[in-house]
Amino acid sequence: MVEFASQTVAVVGAASGIGRAAAVELAGRGARVVCLDLDHDGAKTVAAALPHDATAVHVDVTSQESVRTAFDSAGADLHALVNCAGTTGRTGRPTHEVDVDDFDLVYRVNLRGALLLSQAVVPGMVERGYGRVLHVASIAGKEGNAGMAAYSATKAGLIGLVKSMGKEYATSGVTVNALAPAVIQTPMVEAMPEHQVRYMTEKIPMGRLGTLDEAARMIAWIVSTDCSFSTGFTFDLTGGRAVY
Ligand code: NAD
């Protein structure tokens, strides 16, 4: 098991689901975790239960000002950023019925937010010659889910962002990768219509949802010193479902 002693890791979207599981996993391995979320009370609750002086910082990733302020107080010595902030927006409608304002919100959280977070942390990492950036995308970004046009499009964009960044910072000591889960058992999934979850689960060869522990352990490895020769890459977490 890779340890994170003397490392500081920022987990965005830490109040819930995959982000919370990642924060717990990383703190358990010795990291000082900064828990960032729009849901500040939720992030504070998570941080309060973690060892190694974990803190909670409010952030709204749709706001450049909020991201700047948050990372001013998150500290300048971050070793890793784990970005789990995400939203599906309204699902279940065909693309011709997608509400443009809803599309904009999904874009601002899932894709523009990832850009703002990257801009906040990468310069310091490059200066120090070490860093790990991980954005949580989705298998929906590779194949496109029906009734989830905004989500699928923004996750595809995120995979493209990570590819570009991987090349740009390849010789700097900073790696930038994405994780593409299929369906993980989280509140986001529990909030989706049952038929949509069934549609996604049926396509997983292992025939089950992924667990939060499985997601957290994989995230921990990708942002560890052990994962040193992969960048610009999207790692699948899909129970055998491969989409290229
Ligand atoms: P979740 O809803 O449990 O957690 C998402 C977190 O993001 C919440 O704590 C929420 O407050 C935060 N957030 C939302 N908007 C924000 C904003 N503007 N600023 C800051 N924080 C904000 O969801 P989850 O299932 O844990 O998903 C985490 C990530 O994994 C998302 O990017 C999601 O798209 C992706 N993903 C999840 C699954 C799955 O099956 N759960 C599958 C594929 C990809």
GROMACS .gro file of C-alpha atoms and ligand atoms in nm:
model
  288
    1MET     CA    1   0.000   0.000   0.000
    2VAL     CA    2   0.143   0.338  -0.100
    3GLU     CA    3   0.174   0.584   0.186
    4PHE     CA    4   0.112   0.959   0.169
    5ALA     CA    5   0.293   1.067   0.485
    6SER     CA    6   0.403   1.432   0.462
    7GLN     CA    7   0.186   1.489   0.153
    8THR     CA    8  -0.105   1.731   0.125
    9VAL     CA    9  -0.390   1.629  -0.105
   10ALA     CA   10  -0.686   1.846  -0.207
   11VAL     CA   11  -1.004   1.649  -0.267
   12VAL     CA   12  -1.276   1.847  -0.443
   13GLY     CA   13  -1.628   1.710  -0.403
   14ALA     CA   14  -1.518   1.560  -0.072
   15ALA     CA   15  -1.855   1.595   0.101
   16SER     CA   16  -2.014   1.299  -0.072
   17GLY     CA   17  -1.974   0.978  -0.269
   18ILE     CA   18  -1.647   0.906  -0.445
   19GLY     CA   19  -1.481   1.224  -0.315
   20ARG     CA   20  -1.560   1.143   0.046
   21ALA     CA   21  -1.435   0.784   0.000
   22ALA     CA   22  -1.113   0.915  -0.159
   23ALA     CA   23  -1.060   1.162   0.127
   24VAL     CA   24  -1.100   0.883   0.384
   25GLU     CA   25  -0.867   0.649   0.192
   26LEU     CA   26  -0.594   0.911   0.145
   27ALA     CA   27  -0.609   1.028   0.507
   28GLY     CA   28  -0.592   0.664   0.615
   29ARG     CA   29  -0.266   0.636   0.422
   30GLY     CA   30  -0.116   0.938   0.597
   31ALA     CA   31  -0.210   1.235   0.377
   32ARG     CA   32  -0.314   1.570   0.515
   33VAL     CA   33  -0.640   1.611   0.325
   34VAL     CA   34  -0.806   1.939   0.235
   35CYS     CA   35  -1.174   1.865   0.178
   36LEU     CA   36  -1.329   2.111  -0.070
   37ASP     CA   37  -1.693   2.120  -0.167
   38LEU     CA   38  -1.987   2.345  -0.246
   39ASP     CA   39  -2.152   2.165   0.045
   40HIS     CA   40  -1.932   2.321   0.312
   41ASP     CA   41  -2.113   2.161   0.606
   42GLY     CA   42  -2.074   1.820   0.444
   43ALA     CA   43  -1.703   1.881   0.382
   44LYS     CA   44  -1.658   1.996   0.742
   45THR     CA   45  -1.822   1.677   0.869
   46VAL     CA   46  -1.592   1.463   0.655
   47ALA     CA   47  -1.278   1.658   0.755
   48ALA     CA   48  -1.366   1.644   1.125
   49ALA     CA   49  -1.360   1.265   1.112
   50LEU     CA   50  -1.017   1.246   0.945
   51PRO     CA   51  -0.671   1.233   1.104
   52HIS     CA   52  -0.361   1.442   1.016
   53ASP     CA   53  -0.514   1.791   1.057
   54ALA     CA   54  -0.762   1.758   0.772
   55THR     CA   55  -0.942   2.082   0.693
   56ALA     CA   56  -1.253   2.185   0.503
   57VAL     CA   57  -1.266   2.469   0.251
   58HIS     CA   58  -1.571   2.598   0.067
   59VAL     CA   59  -1.549   2.604  -0.311
   60ASP     CA   60  -1.788   2.653  -0.598
   61VAL     CA   61  -1.603   2.521  -0.901
   62THR     CA   62  -1.829   2.721  -1.134
   63SER     CA   63  -1.675   3.043  -1.000
   64GLN     CA   64  -1.319   3.148  -1.088
   65GLU     CA   65  -1.314   3.378  -0.786
   66SER     CA   66  -1.428   3.101  -0.552
   67VAL     CA   67  -1.165   2.858  -0.685
   68ARG     CA   68  -0.890   3.121  -0.644
   69THR     CA   69  -0.995   3.202  -0.289
   70ALA     CA   70  -1.032   2.836  -0.196
   71PHE     CA   71  -0.686   2.744  -0.315
   72ASP     CA   72  -0.533   3.046  -0.145
   73SER     CA   73  -0.651   2.894   0.182
   74ALA     CA   74  -0.596   2.530   0.080
   75GLY     CA   75  -0.223   2.603   0.077
   76ALA     CA   76   0.044   2.635  -0.184
   77ASP     CA   77   0.220   2.307  -0.119
   78LEU     CA   78  -0.025   2.059  -0.265
   79HIS     CA   79   0.111   1.726  -0.382
   80ALA     CA   80  -0.211   1.610  -0.544
   81LEU     CA   81  -0.552   1.727  -0.660
   82VAL     CA   82  -0.837   1.478  -0.676
   83ASN     CA   83  -1.135   1.637  -0.851
   84CYS     CA   84  -1.459   1.451  -0.785
   85ALA     CA   85  -1.696   1.747  -0.817
   86GLY     CA   86  -1.958   1.662  -1.072
   87THR     CA   87  -2.322   1.681  -1.166
   88THR     CA   88  -2.542   1.492  -1.409
   89GLY     CA   89  -2.781   1.780  -1.454
   90ARG     CA   90  -3.132   1.683  -1.557
   91THR     CA   91  -3.126   1.341  -1.719
   92GLY     CA   92  -3.370   1.131  -1.916
   93ARG     CA   93  -3.450   1.377  -2.193
   94PRO     CA   94  -3.354   1.342  -2.559
   95THR     CA   95  -3.103   1.600  -2.678
   96HIS     CA   96  -3.362   1.813  -2.861
   97GLU     CA   97  -3.535   1.866  -2.526
   98VAL     CA   98  -3.222   1.948  -2.327
   99ASP     CA   99  -3.257   2.274  -2.138
  100VAL     CA  100  -2.971   2.501  -2.243
  101ASP     CA  101  -2.933   2.656  -1.897
  102ASP     CA  102  -2.906   2.308  -1.749
  103PHE     CA  103  -2.645   2.218  -2.013
  104ASP     CA  104  -2.448   2.529  -1.917
  105LEU     CA  105  -2.449   2.433  -1.549
  106VAL     CA  106  -2.327   2.080  -1.622
  107TYR     CA  107  -2.053   2.226  -1.843
  108ARG     CA  108  -1.950   2.477  -1.577
  109VAL     CA  109  -1.920   2.211  -1.307
  110ASN     CA  110  -1.782   1.914  -1.499
  111LEU     CA  111  -1.551   2.072  -1.756
  112ARG     CA  112  -1.490   2.442  -1.694
  113GLY     CA  113  -1.458   2.362  -1.322
  114ALA     CA  114  -1.186   2.107  -1.399
  115LEU     CA  115  -1.001   2.372  -1.600
  116LEU     CA  116  -1.022   2.626  -1.316
  117LEU     CA  117  -0.904   2.373  -1.058
  118SER     CA  118  -0.615   2.268  -1.281
  119GLN     CA  119  -0.515   2.631  -1.330
  120ALA     CA  120  -0.517   2.682  -0.954
  121VAL     CA  121  -0.285   2.392  -0.867
  122VAL     CA  122  -0.061   2.312  -1.164
  123PRO     CA  123   0.171   2.617  -1.162
  124GLY     CA  124   0.283   2.545  -0.802
  125MET     CA  125   0.328   2.176  -0.877
  126VAL     CA  126   0.538   2.253  -1.185
  127GLU     CA  127   0.750   2.496  -0.982
  128ARG     CA  128   0.816   2.229  -0.718
  129GLY     CA  129   0.871   1.958  -0.983
  130TYR     CA  130   0.611   1.718  -0.849
  131GLY     CA  131   0.235   1.682  -0.865
  132ARG     CA  132  -0.056   1.453  -0.935
  133VAL     CA  133  -0.381   1.576  -1.087
  134LEU     CA  134  -0.675   1.340  -1.123
  135HIS     CA  135  -1.012   1.437  -1.265
  136VAL     CA  136  -1.300   1.195  -1.234
  137ALA     CA  137  -1.460   1.162  -1.577
  138SER     CA  138  -1.700   0.879  -1.667
  139ILE     CA  139  -1.743   0.597  -1.913
  140ALA     CA  140  -2.033   0.812  -2.039
  141GLY     CA  141  -1.766   1.043  -2.182
  142LYS     CA  142  -1.635   0.759  -2.397
  143GLU     CA  143  -1.959   0.616  -2.530
  144GLY     CA  144  -2.234   0.872  -2.465
  145ASN     CA  145  -2.534   0.770  -2.258
  146ALA     CA  146  -2.881   0.822  -2.400
  147GLY     CA  147  -3.069   1.086  -2.202
  148MET     CA  148  -2.743   1.224  -2.063
  149ALA     CA  149  -2.615   1.444  -2.345
  150ALA     CA  150  -2.477   1.724  -2.128
  151TYR     CA  151  -2.310   1.484  -1.889
  152SER     CA  152  -2.162   1.266  -2.166
  153ALA     CA  153  -2.040   1.566  -2.366
  154THR     CA  154  -1.871   1.732  -2.070
  155LYS     CA  155  -1.706   1.409  -1.956
  156ALA     CA  156  -1.576   1.355  -2.311
  157GLY     CA  157  -1.440   1.710  -2.296
  158LEU     CA  158  -1.273   1.632  -1.966
  159ILE     CA  159  -1.097   1.332  -2.118
  160GLY     CA  160  -0.970   1.565  -2.394
  161LEU     CA  161  -0.854   1.824  -2.140
  162VAL     CA  162  -0.657   1.559  -1.954
  163LYS     CA  163  -0.496   1.434  -2.277
  164SER     CA  164  -0.374   1.786  -2.360
  165MET     CA  165  -0.251   1.858  -2.009
  166GLY     CA  166  -0.069   1.525  -1.990
  167LYS     CA  167   0.140   1.623  -2.291
  168GLU     CA  168   0.194   1.982  -2.180
  169TYR     CA  169   0.336   1.890  -1.838
  170ALA     CA  170   0.492   1.554  -1.928
  171THR     CA  171   0.849   1.654  -1.842
  172SER     CA  172   0.764   1.861  -1.535
  173GLY     CA  173   0.708   1.589  -1.275
  174VAL     CA  174   0.336   1.659  -1.283
  175THR     CA  175   0.102   1.389  -1.412
  176VAL     CA  176  -0.256   1.461  -1.518
  177ASN     CA  177  -0.495   1.169  -1.553
  178ALA     CA  178  -0.864   1.087  -1.551
  179LEU     CA  179  -1.065   0.806  -1.403
  180ALA     CA  180  -1.363   0.675  -1.599
  181PRO     CA  181  -1.594   0.479  -1.370
  182ALA     CA  182  -1.895   0.289  -1.496
  183VAL     CA  183  -2.156   0.280  -1.221
  184ILE     CA  184  -2.039   0.322  -0.861
  185GLN     CA  185  -2.287   0.296  -0.575
  186THR     CA  186  -2.315   0.660  -0.461
  187PRO     CA  187  -2.587   0.915  -0.377
  188MET     CA  188  -2.560   1.053  -0.733
  189VAL     CA  189  -2.652   0.712  -0.871
  190GLU     CA  190  -2.920   0.655  -0.607
  191ALA     CA  191  -3.083   0.980  -0.723
  192MET     CA  192  -3.110   0.861  -1.085
  193PRO     CA  193  -3.423   0.697  -1.228
  194GLU     CA  194  -3.416   0.319  -1.169
  195HIS     CA  195  -3.439   0.233  -1.540
  196GLN     CA  196  -3.130   0.443  -1.610
  197VAL     CA  197  -2.923   0.265  -1.344
  198ARG     CA  198  -3.043  -0.072  -1.474
  199TYR     CA  199  -2.951   0.029  -1.829
  200MET     CA  200  -2.597   0.112  -1.715
  201THR     CA  201  -2.551  -0.188  -1.483
  202GLU     CA  202  -2.667  -0.442  -1.741
  203LYS     CA  203  -2.375  -0.347  -1.963
  204ILE     CA  204  -2.112  -0.426  -1.697
  205PRO     CA  205  -1.959  -0.772  -1.756
  206MET     CA  206  -1.907  -0.827  -1.381
  207GLY     CA  207  -2.283  -0.775  -1.343
  208ARG     CA  208  -2.262  -0.542  -1.046
  209LEU     CA  209  -2.198  -0.184  -0.946
  210GLY     CA  210  -1.850  -0.080  -0.839
  211THR     CA  211  -1.797   0.002  -0.472
  212LEU     CA  212  -1.672   0.324  -0.319
  213ASP     CA  213  -1.373   0.136  -0.176
  214GLU     CA  214  -1.275   0.017  -0.522
  215ALA     CA  215  -1.293   0.373  -0.654
  216ALA     CA  216  -1.100   0.517  -0.358
  217ARG     CA  217  -0.818   0.263  -0.377
  218MET     CA  218  -0.772   0.322  -0.749
  219ILE     CA  219  -0.771   0.699  -0.701
  220ALA     CA  220  -0.510   0.664  -0.427
  221TRP     CA  221  -0.284   0.465  -0.655
  222ILE     CA  222  -0.318   0.705  -0.950
  223VAL     CA  223  -0.222   1.006  -0.735
  224SER     CA  224   0.063   0.821  -0.561
  225THR     CA  225   0.435   0.831  -0.633
  226ASP     CA  226   0.398   0.472  -0.762
  227CYS     CA  227   0.194   0.586  -1.063
  228SER     CA  228   0.483   0.767  -1.230
  229PHE     CA  229   0.483   0.667  -1.598
  230SER     CA  230   0.121   0.737  -1.694
  231THR     CA  231  -0.007   1.080  -1.788
  232GLY     CA  232  -0.282   1.215  -2.010
  233PHE     CA  233  -0.449   0.879  -1.962
  234THR     CA  234  -0.803   0.781  -1.870
  235PHE     CA  235  -0.812   0.477  -1.642
  236ASP     CA  236  -1.125   0.262  -1.666
  237LEU     CA  237  -1.305   0.149  -1.350
  238THR     CA  238  -1.575  -0.044  -1.524
  239GLY     CA  239  -1.603  -0.409  -1.415
  240GLY     CA  240  -1.472  -0.529  -1.750
  241ARG     CA  241  -1.661  -0.290  -1.973
  242ALA     CA  242  -1.422  -0.155  -2.232
  243VAL     CA  243  -1.503   0.139  -2.456
  244TYR     CA  244  -1.237   0.296  -2.676
  245NAD     P1  245  -2.190   1.292  -0.552
  245NAD     O1  246  -2.308   1.369  -0.597
  245NAD     O2  247  -2.204   1.196  -0.440
  245NAD     O3  248  -2.071   1.394  -0.519
  245NAD     C1  249  -2.044   1.504  -0.600
  245NAD     C2  250  -1.992   1.615  -0.512
  245NAD     O4  251  -1.962   1.727  -0.594
  245NAD     C3  252  -2.096   1.662  -0.406
  245NAD     O5  253  -2.039   1.660  -0.278
  245NAD     C4  254  -2.130   1.802  -0.453
  245NAD     O6  255  -2.161   1.892  -0.347
  245NAD     C5  256  -2.002   1.842  -0.525
  245NAD     N1  257  -2.027   1.953  -0.617
  245NAD     C6  258  -2.127   1.963  -0.708
  245NAD     N2  259  -2.122   2.082  -0.769
  245NAD     C7  260  -2.016   2.148  -0.715
  245NAD     C8  261  -1.962   2.278  -0.735
  245NAD     N3  262  -2.017   2.365  -0.823
  245NAD     N4  263  -1.851   2.313  -0.666
  245NAD     C9  264  -1.797   2.227  -0.576
  245NAD     N5  265  -1.846   2.105  -0.550
  245NAD    C10  266  -1.955   2.066  -0.620
  245NAD     O7  267  -2.136   1.217  -0.684
  245NAD     P2  268  -2.037   1.092  -0.703
  245NAD     O8  269  -2.119   0.981  -0.754
  245NAD     O9  270  -1.948   1.073  -0.587
  245NAD    O10  271  -1.953   1.146  -0.828
  245NAD    C11  272  -1.823   1.197  -0.816
  245NAD    C12  273  -1.764   1.212  -0.956
  245NAD    O11  274  -1.760   1.084  -1.018
  245NAD    C13  275  -1.849   1.300  -1.049
  245NAD    O12  276  -1.764   1.374  -1.133
  245NAD    C14  277  -1.927   1.200  -1.131
  245NAD    O13  278  -1.965   1.253  -1.255
  245NAD    C15  279  -1.825   1.089  -1.144
  245NAD     N6  280  -1.882   0.959  -1.176
  245NAD    C16  281  -1.963   0.896  -1.086
  245NAD    C17  282  -2.013   0.771  -1.119
  245NAD    C18  283  -2.099   0.696  -1.024
  245NAD    O14  284  -2.144   0.587  -1.061
  245NAD     N7  285  -2.122   0.744  -0.903
  245NAD    C19  286  -1.982   0.711  -1.241
  245NAD    C20  287  -1.900   0.778  -1.328
  245NAD    C21  288  -1.849   0.902  -1.295
   0.00000   0.00000   0.00000
